[in-house]
């Protein structure tokens, strides 16, 4: 993990491999951003012109490298684009700083230390730059024997990020950096889990990771194995996991605070590999299905982060873990499952399995009467078609709660969009055999899935469903602070919800 420090040192005298500065996109060319004053002065105030000559425009994510001026102990200046220059009297927003820091940290892989001289006016800016640098420096090398061998072409992540203009003795600055460390370390742990091959991360192995972390951070943990699930009547989780040699698990993580007056429940879909079951996915659609446990990874990370931050709110995380495989014992299309709630579900498509494991976990969470439940899942391809690969959909049984989640996501830089739960789509799940079918109308499939889940939420409990199928796994190139592969989508939104609840600003 990249080390993080706050520094009051001046850029010229700091020993580092590079000085990172920001460049905005102005109306007449690149504009040197605040924080880079010392570098600009060393170029006799002509740094913007030099950057323009080198082809820089200040566009978001753009990287321009140039030799450091005489007198600087760092040999390199790395200019990163911040995007459009703010209006007069305004500043670059937190997300612009996060993304710029992330791009710079990734570009400096292999360096031991970089000094970040980005616009930094308060503790919030320090937190945003810290988050961006720590998330952007992430790499997953566990299965690359020569990943850190120069001959193999690999480079170690940036060793240290020093934030120039930070105030190491200021309580607010220290708190912002400590928060960034806790959240990003757990988010990067979630990324590691998502990227781990399914032959090394089955439900039992995931549960073991959760148990170890829970013990480390004072979180109570309970794991239900196949026998306990069968005894408890968890027909949904068992119905999905029954076709695999690796048995399912339901993990309950309970973080409590003595001063807490509110209780949040987070529920995560944890399909450690999704073949589709008997309704087998075609070639081209199953190669990345190790990521189908991204919701459970997000919930796990958020609960641990809440514990590390000592938030005054009780948070329970439910990880519904199973592997969806075809076999002679697998659930068939047409089978009927009796869920933990007592309802029966006709399984019309075994590849609509996420809603089945979530249904049991939602009902279990509801039994504790929390103030609110949020489930997170890579649930439907329909949501990807609707919102693309970078935005998750938010559905809820309460409009105000849905709006609060969308606002929280925006605040932390996670793109989301409010989605409806049209009542007319419920009829499509009527079954002649069971209480409900696990499939309905094809059009609006993401909304149909949300309506199905709503059936398993206890009465009077605020509930929201986050369909992160698009942003959970990045199959394209890295951008901002987002790497290729597992992204840790929704972790920061869940943590922010917990913070707002602890502060009394949510419900």
Tab-separated table of C-alpha atoms in Angstrom, residues 201-465:
chain	number	residue	atom	x	y	z
A	201	UNK	CA	-12.150	-17.595	-3.760
A	202	UNK	CA	-15.133	-19.843	-3.235
A	203	UNK	CA	-17.788	-19.049	-0.589
A	204	UNK	CA	-15.852	-20.777	2.186
A	205	UNK	CA	-12.657	-18.880	1.351
A	206	UNK	CA	-14.502	-15.538	1.213
A	207	UNK	CA	-16.087	-16.271	4.589
A	208	UNK	CA	-12.638	-17.012	6.026
A	209	UNK	CA	-11.333	-13.623	4.816
A	210	UNK	CA	-14.298	-11.943	6.501
A	211	UNK	CA	-13.712	-13.842	9.734
A	212	UNK	CA	-10.059	-12.794	9.854
A	213	UNK	CA	-10.855	-9.120	9.244
A	214	UNK	CA	-13.681	-9.168	11.768
A	215	UNK	CA	-11.391	-10.505	14.469
A	216	UNK	CA	-8.802	-7.827	13.675
A	217	UNK	CA	-11.265	-4.945	13.929
A	218	UNK	CA	-13.562	-6.037	16.749
A	219	UNK	CA	-16.506	-7.003	14.542
A	220	UNK	CA	-18.787	-9.846	15.570
A	221	UNK	CA	-19.057	-12.476	12.852
A	222	UNK	CA	-21.389	-15.408	12.269
A	223	UNK	CA	-21.071	-17.851	9.369
A	224	UNK	CA	-23.868	-20.207	8.342
A	225	UNK	CA	-22.647	-23.226	6.363
A	226	UNK	CA	-24.754	-25.665	4.321
A	227	UNK	CA	-26.081	-27.519	7.361
A	228	UNK	CA	-27.021	-24.313	9.167
A	229	UNK	CA	-28.614	-22.878	6.017
A	230	UNK	CA	-30.664	-26.036	5.526
A	231	UNK	CA	-31.733	-26.092	9.150
A	232	UNK	CA	-32.701	-22.413	8.961
A	233	UNK	CA	-34.709	-22.790	5.768
A	234	UNK	CA	-32.587	-20.553	3.504
A	235	UNK	CA	-33.975	-22.017	0.293
A	236	UNK	CA	-32.783	-19.245	-1.970
A	237	UNK	CA	-29.096	-19.435	-1.063
A	238	UNK	CA	-29.172	-23.235	-0.996
A	239	UNK	CA	-31.021	-23.380	-4.313
A	240	UNK	CA	-28.287	-21.393	-6.019
A	241	UNK	CA	-25.345	-23.119	-4.362
A	242	UNK	CA	-26.587	-26.696	-4.529
A	243	UNK	CA	-25.062	-27.348	-7.956
A	244	UNK	CA	-21.514	-26.578	-6.849
A	245	UNK	CA	-18.971	-28.708	-5.004
A	246	UNK	CA	-18.168	-25.533	-3.051
A	247	UNK	CA	-21.012	-25.045	-0.604
A	248	UNK	CA	-22.756	-21.698	0.014
A	249	UNK	CA	-22.366	-19.491	3.060
A	250	UNK	CA	-24.264	-16.650	4.702
A	251	UNK	CA	-21.933	-14.348	6.609
A	252	UNK	CA	-23.222	-11.835	9.130
A	253	UNK	CA	-20.853	-9.050	10.213
A	254	UNK	CA	-22.001	-6.887	13.134
A	255	UNK	CA	-20.274	-3.636	14.025
A	256	UNK	CA	-21.767	-1.888	17.053
A	257	UNK	CA	-21.016	1.371	18.828
A	258	UNK	CA	-22.036	2.015	22.424
A	259	UNK	CA	-23.377	5.484	21.591
A	260	UNK	CA	-25.270	4.450	18.457
A	261	UNK	CA	-28.979	5.201	18.142
A	262	UNK	CA	-29.419	4.025	14.525
A	263	UNK	CA	-28.925	0.697	12.800
A	264	UNK	CA	-28.095	0.179	9.133
A	265	UNK	CA	-28.089	-3.175	7.351
A	266	UNK	CA	-26.055	-3.698	4.174
A	267	UNK	CA	-26.720	-6.795	2.074
A	268	UNK	CA	-24.336	-7.959	-0.647
A	269	UNK	CA	-24.694	-10.424	-3.498
A	270	UNK	CA	-21.714	-12.763	-3.355
A	271	UNK	CA	-21.763	-15.162	-6.289
A	272	UNK	CA	-18.091	-16.118	-6.323
A	273	UNK	CA	-18.503	-17.509	-9.840
A	274	UNK	CA	-21.602	-17.363	-12.011
A	275	UNK	CA	-21.766	-19.838	-14.865
A	276	UNK	CA	-25.502	-19.239	-15.154
A	277	UNK	CA	-26.231	-22.707	-13.790
A	278	UNK	CA	-28.400	-24.923	-15.986
A	279	UNK	CA	-29.358	-21.742	-17.879
A	280	UNK	CA	-25.700	-21.641	-18.925
A	281	UNK	CA	-24.153	-18.370	-20.050
A	282	UNK	CA	-22.807	-18.434	-23.627
A	283	UNK	CA	-19.117	-18.027	-24.423
A	284	UNK	CA	-18.146	-14.398	-24.168
A	285	UNK	CA	-20.392	-13.794	-21.168
A	286	UNK	CA	-18.779	-15.887	-18.438
A	287	UNK	CA	-15.074	-14.969	-18.564
A	288	UNK	CA	-15.349	-12.171	-16.009
A	289	UNK	CA	-17.967	-13.754	-13.774
A	290	UNK	CA	-15.548	-13.913	-10.862
A	291	UNK	CA	-16.746	-10.338	-10.320
A	292	UNK	CA	-20.295	-11.418	-9.469
A	293	UNK	CA	-19.438	-11.138	-5.788
A	294	UNK	CA	-18.659	-7.413	-6.047
A	295	UNK	CA	-21.724	-6.482	-3.989
A	296	UNK	CA	-20.635	-8.677	-1.090
A	297	UNK	CA	-17.088	-7.299	-1.380
A	298	UNK	CA	-18.473	-3.745	-1.158
A	299	UNK	CA	-20.585	-4.553	1.910
A	300	UNK	CA	-17.669	-6.308	3.613
A	301	UNK	CA	-15.353	-3.358	2.949
A	302	UNK	CA	-17.918	-0.804	4.136
A	303	UNK	CA	-18.555	-2.573	7.456
A	304	UNK	CA	-14.829	-2.865	8.190
A	305	UNK	CA	-14.282	0.773	7.223
A	306	UNK	CA	-17.101	1.857	9.547
A	307	UNK	CA	-15.439	-0.068	12.374
A	308	UNK	CA	-12.026	1.438	11.645
A	309	UNK	CA	-13.527	4.930	11.631
A	310	UNK	CA	-15.390	4.269	14.892
A	311	UNK	CA	-18.660	5.615	13.505
A	312	UNK	CA	-21.490	6.094	16.022
A	313	UNK	CA	-23.909	3.845	14.170
A	314	UNK	CA	-24.584	0.120	14.269
A	315	UNK	CA	-23.876	-1.511	10.919
A	316	UNK	CA	-24.689	-5.094	10.022
A	317	UNK	CA	-23.341	-6.607	6.831
A	318	UNK	CA	-24.880	-9.684	5.224
A	319	UNK	CA	-22.787	-11.517	2.631
A	320	UNK	CA	-24.888	-13.981	0.620
A	321	UNK	CA	-22.201	-16.261	-0.837
A	322	UNK	CA	-22.684	-19.048	-3.361
A	323	UNK	CA	-21.209	-20.446	-6.556
A	324	UNK	CA	-23.709	-20.914	-9.400
A	325	UNK	CA	-22.727	-24.045	-11.321
A	326	UNK	CA	-24.480	-26.647	-13.524
A	327	UNK	CA	-24.461	-30.248	-12.328
A	328	UNK	CA	-26.751	-33.176	-11.678
A	329	UNK	CA	-27.719	-31.632	-8.344
A	330	UNK	CA	-28.245	-28.089	-9.634
A	331	UNK	CA	-31.571	-26.270	-9.516
A	332	UNK	CA	-33.466	-26.626	-12.817
A	333	UNK	CA	-35.671	-24.122	-14.634
A	334	UNK	CA	-39.144	-24.941	-13.386
A	335	UNK	CA	-38.067	-25.894	-9.871
A	336	UNK	CA	-39.767	-24.185	-6.938
A	337	UNK	CA	-37.759	-22.967	-3.963
A	338	UNK	CA	-39.151	-22.188	-0.529
A	339	UNK	CA	-37.354	-19.067	0.648
A	340	UNK	CA	-36.301	-18.077	4.167
A	341	UNK	CA	-39.332	-15.780	4.302
A	342	UNK	CA	-41.654	-18.727	3.619
A	343	UNK	CA	-42.592	-17.521	0.134
A	344	UNK	CA	-42.182	-19.882	-2.771
A	345	UNK	CA	-40.341	-18.908	-5.949
A	346	UNK	CA	-40.606	-20.601	-9.329
A	347	UNK	CA	-37.174	-20.526	-10.928
A	348	UNK	CA	-37.668	-19.804	-14.607
A	349	UNK	CA	-34.035	-18.941	-15.263
A	350	UNK	CA	-31.151	-20.161	-13.095
A	351	UNK	CA	-29.030	-17.270	-14.341
A	352	UNK	CA	-31.295	-14.905	-12.391
A	353	UNK	CA	-29.699	-16.281	-9.247
A	354	UNK	CA	-28.507	-13.117	-7.520
A	355	UNK	CA	-32.008	-12.109	-6.538
A	356	UNK	CA	-32.537	-15.523	-4.935
A	357	UNK	CA	-29.579	-15.288	-2.542
A	358	UNK	CA	-30.349	-11.639	-1.824
A	359	UNK	CA	-33.964	-12.453	-1.007
A	360	UNK	CA	-32.947	-14.719	1.852
A	361	UNK	CA	-30.402	-12.246	3.157
A	362	UNK	CA	-32.862	-9.339	2.928
A	363	UNK	CA	-35.418	-11.242	4.977
A	364	UNK	CA	-32.790	-12.165	7.557
A	365	UNK	CA	-31.705	-8.521	7.767
A	366	UNK	CA	-35.330	-7.408	8.099
A	367	UNK	CA	-35.832	-9.638	11.129
A	368	UNK	CA	-33.551	-7.342	13.132
A	369	UNK	CA	-35.714	-4.289	12.346
A	370	UNK	CA	-32.921	-1.961	11.209
A	371	UNK	CA	-33.696	1.651	10.396
A	372	UNK	CA	-32.744	1.044	6.769
A	373	UNK	CA	-31.475	-1.699	4.470
A	374	UNK	CA	-29.300	-1.185	1.401
A	375	UNK	CA	-28.490	-4.097	-0.881
A	376	UNK	CA	-25.675	-4.005	-3.428
A	377	UNK	CA	-25.427	-6.358	-6.387
A	378	UNK	CA	-24.097	-6.906	-9.871
A	379	UNK	CA	-27.638	-7.900	-10.653
A	380	UNK	CA	-28.714	-7.275	-14.238
A	381	UNK	CA	-27.313	-6.719	-17.700
A	382	UNK	CA	-30.387	-4.599	-18.272
A	383	UNK	CA	-28.990	-1.953	-15.917
A	384	UNK	CA	-25.766	-1.831	-17.920
A	385	UNK	CA	-27.788	-1.308	-21.096
A	386	UNK	CA	-29.724	1.482	-19.404
A	387	UNK	CA	-26.906	3.349	-17.655
A	388	UNK	CA	-23.648	2.205	-19.212
A	389	UNK	CA	-20.509	0.906	-17.574
A	390	UNK	CA	-19.770	3.699	-15.082
A	391	UNK	CA	-23.114	4.430	-13.408
A	392	UNK	CA	-25.103	2.307	-10.967
A	393	UNK	CA	-28.866	2.387	-10.633
A	394	UNK	CA	-30.647	3.139	-7.353
A	395	UNK	CA	-34.138	1.828	-6.598
A	396	UNK	CA	-35.987	2.170	-3.305
A	397	UNK	CA	-39.309	1.842	-1.542
A	398	UNK	CA	-38.955	5.437	-0.317
A	399	UNK	CA	-38.252	8.346	-2.676
A	400	UNK	CA	-36.529	10.463	-0.025
A	401	UNK	CA	-34.212	7.595	0.902
A	402	UNK	CA	-33.390	6.987	-2.754
A	403	UNK	CA	-32.570	10.682	-3.211
A	404	UNK	CA	-30.328	10.642	-0.129
A	405	UNK	CA	-28.344	7.726	-1.536
A	406	UNK	CA	-27.933	9.393	-4.926
A	407	UNK	CA	-26.745	12.561	-3.164
A	408	UNK	CA	-24.277	10.585	-1.037
A	409	UNK	CA	-22.922	8.818	-4.113
A	410	UNK	CA	-22.451	12.125	-5.899
A	411	UNK	CA	-20.674	13.592	-2.881
A	412	UNK	CA	-18.044	10.824	-2.873
A	413	UNK	CA	-17.646	10.745	-6.655
A	414	UNK	CA	-19.584	7.584	-7.535
A	415	UNK	CA	-21.929	8.142	-10.520
A	416	UNK	CA	-25.455	6.854	-9.846
A	417	UNK	CA	-28.950	7.412	-11.159
A	418	UNK	CA	-32.386	7.114	-9.510
A	419	UNK	CA	-34.541	4.408	-11.090
A	420	UNK	CA	-38.268	3.713	-10.639
A	421	UNK	CA	-40.111	0.605	-9.502
A	422	UNK	CA	-43.120	0.608	-11.868
A	423	UNK	CA	-45.977	-1.330	-10.291
A	424	UNK	CA	-47.267	-2.637	-13.624
A	425	UNK	CA	-44.113	-4.739	-14.039
A	426	UNK	CA	-44.916	-6.773	-10.908
A	427	UNK	CA	-47.648	-8.732	-12.662
A	428	UNK	CA	-45.114	-10.243	-15.061
A	429	UNK	CA	-43.668	-12.251	-12.150
A	430	UNK	CA	-46.967	-13.922	-11.318
A	431	UNK	CA	-46.573	-17.703	-11.310
A	432	UNK	CA	-49.270	-20.366	-11.706
A	433	UNK	CA	-47.215	-22.652	-9.477
A	434	UNK	CA	-45.580	-20.516	-6.796
A	435	UNK	CA	-46.038	-17.210	-4.984
A	436	UNK	CA	-43.735	-15.451	-7.447
A	437	UNK	CA	-41.387	-16.252	-10.340
A	438	UNK	CA	-37.785	-15.097	-10.474
A	439	UNK	CA	-38.310	-13.610	-13.941
A	440	UNK	CA	-40.787	-11.162	-15.445
A	441	UNK	CA	-40.975	-8.941	-18.491
A	442	UNK	CA	-37.736	-8.740	-20.468
A	443	UNK	CA	-37.984	-5.011	-21.091
A	444	UNK	CA	-37.128	-3.155	-17.909
A	445	UNK	CA	-35.355	-6.218	-16.531
A	446	UNK	CA	-33.355	-4.202	-14.005
A	447	UNK	CA	-36.555	-2.731	-12.590
A	448	UNK	CA	-38.211	-6.155	-12.489
A	449	UNK	CA	-35.304	-7.428	-10.391
A	450	UNK	CA	-35.778	-4.535	-7.989
A	451	UNK	CA	-39.474	-5.321	-7.649
A	452	UNK	CA	-38.633	-8.942	-6.896
A	453	UNK	CA	-36.259	-7.929	-4.102
A	454	UNK	CA	-38.839	-5.572	-2.614
A	455	UNK	CA	-41.030	-8.601	-1.913
A	456	UNK	CA	-38.501	-9.767	0.686
A	457	UNK	CA	-38.045	-6.540	2.659
A	458	UNK	CA	-39.793	-6.330	6.017
A	459	UNK	CA	-42.768	-4.004	6.325
A	460	UNK	CA	-42.025	-0.462	7.423
A	461	UNK	CA	-38.277	-0.636	6.723
A	462	UNK	CA	-36.655	1.859	4.353
A	463	UNK	CA	-34.857	-0.111	1.645
A	464	UNK	CA	-32.735	0.666	-1.381
A	465	UNK	CA	-31.225	-1.510	-4.082
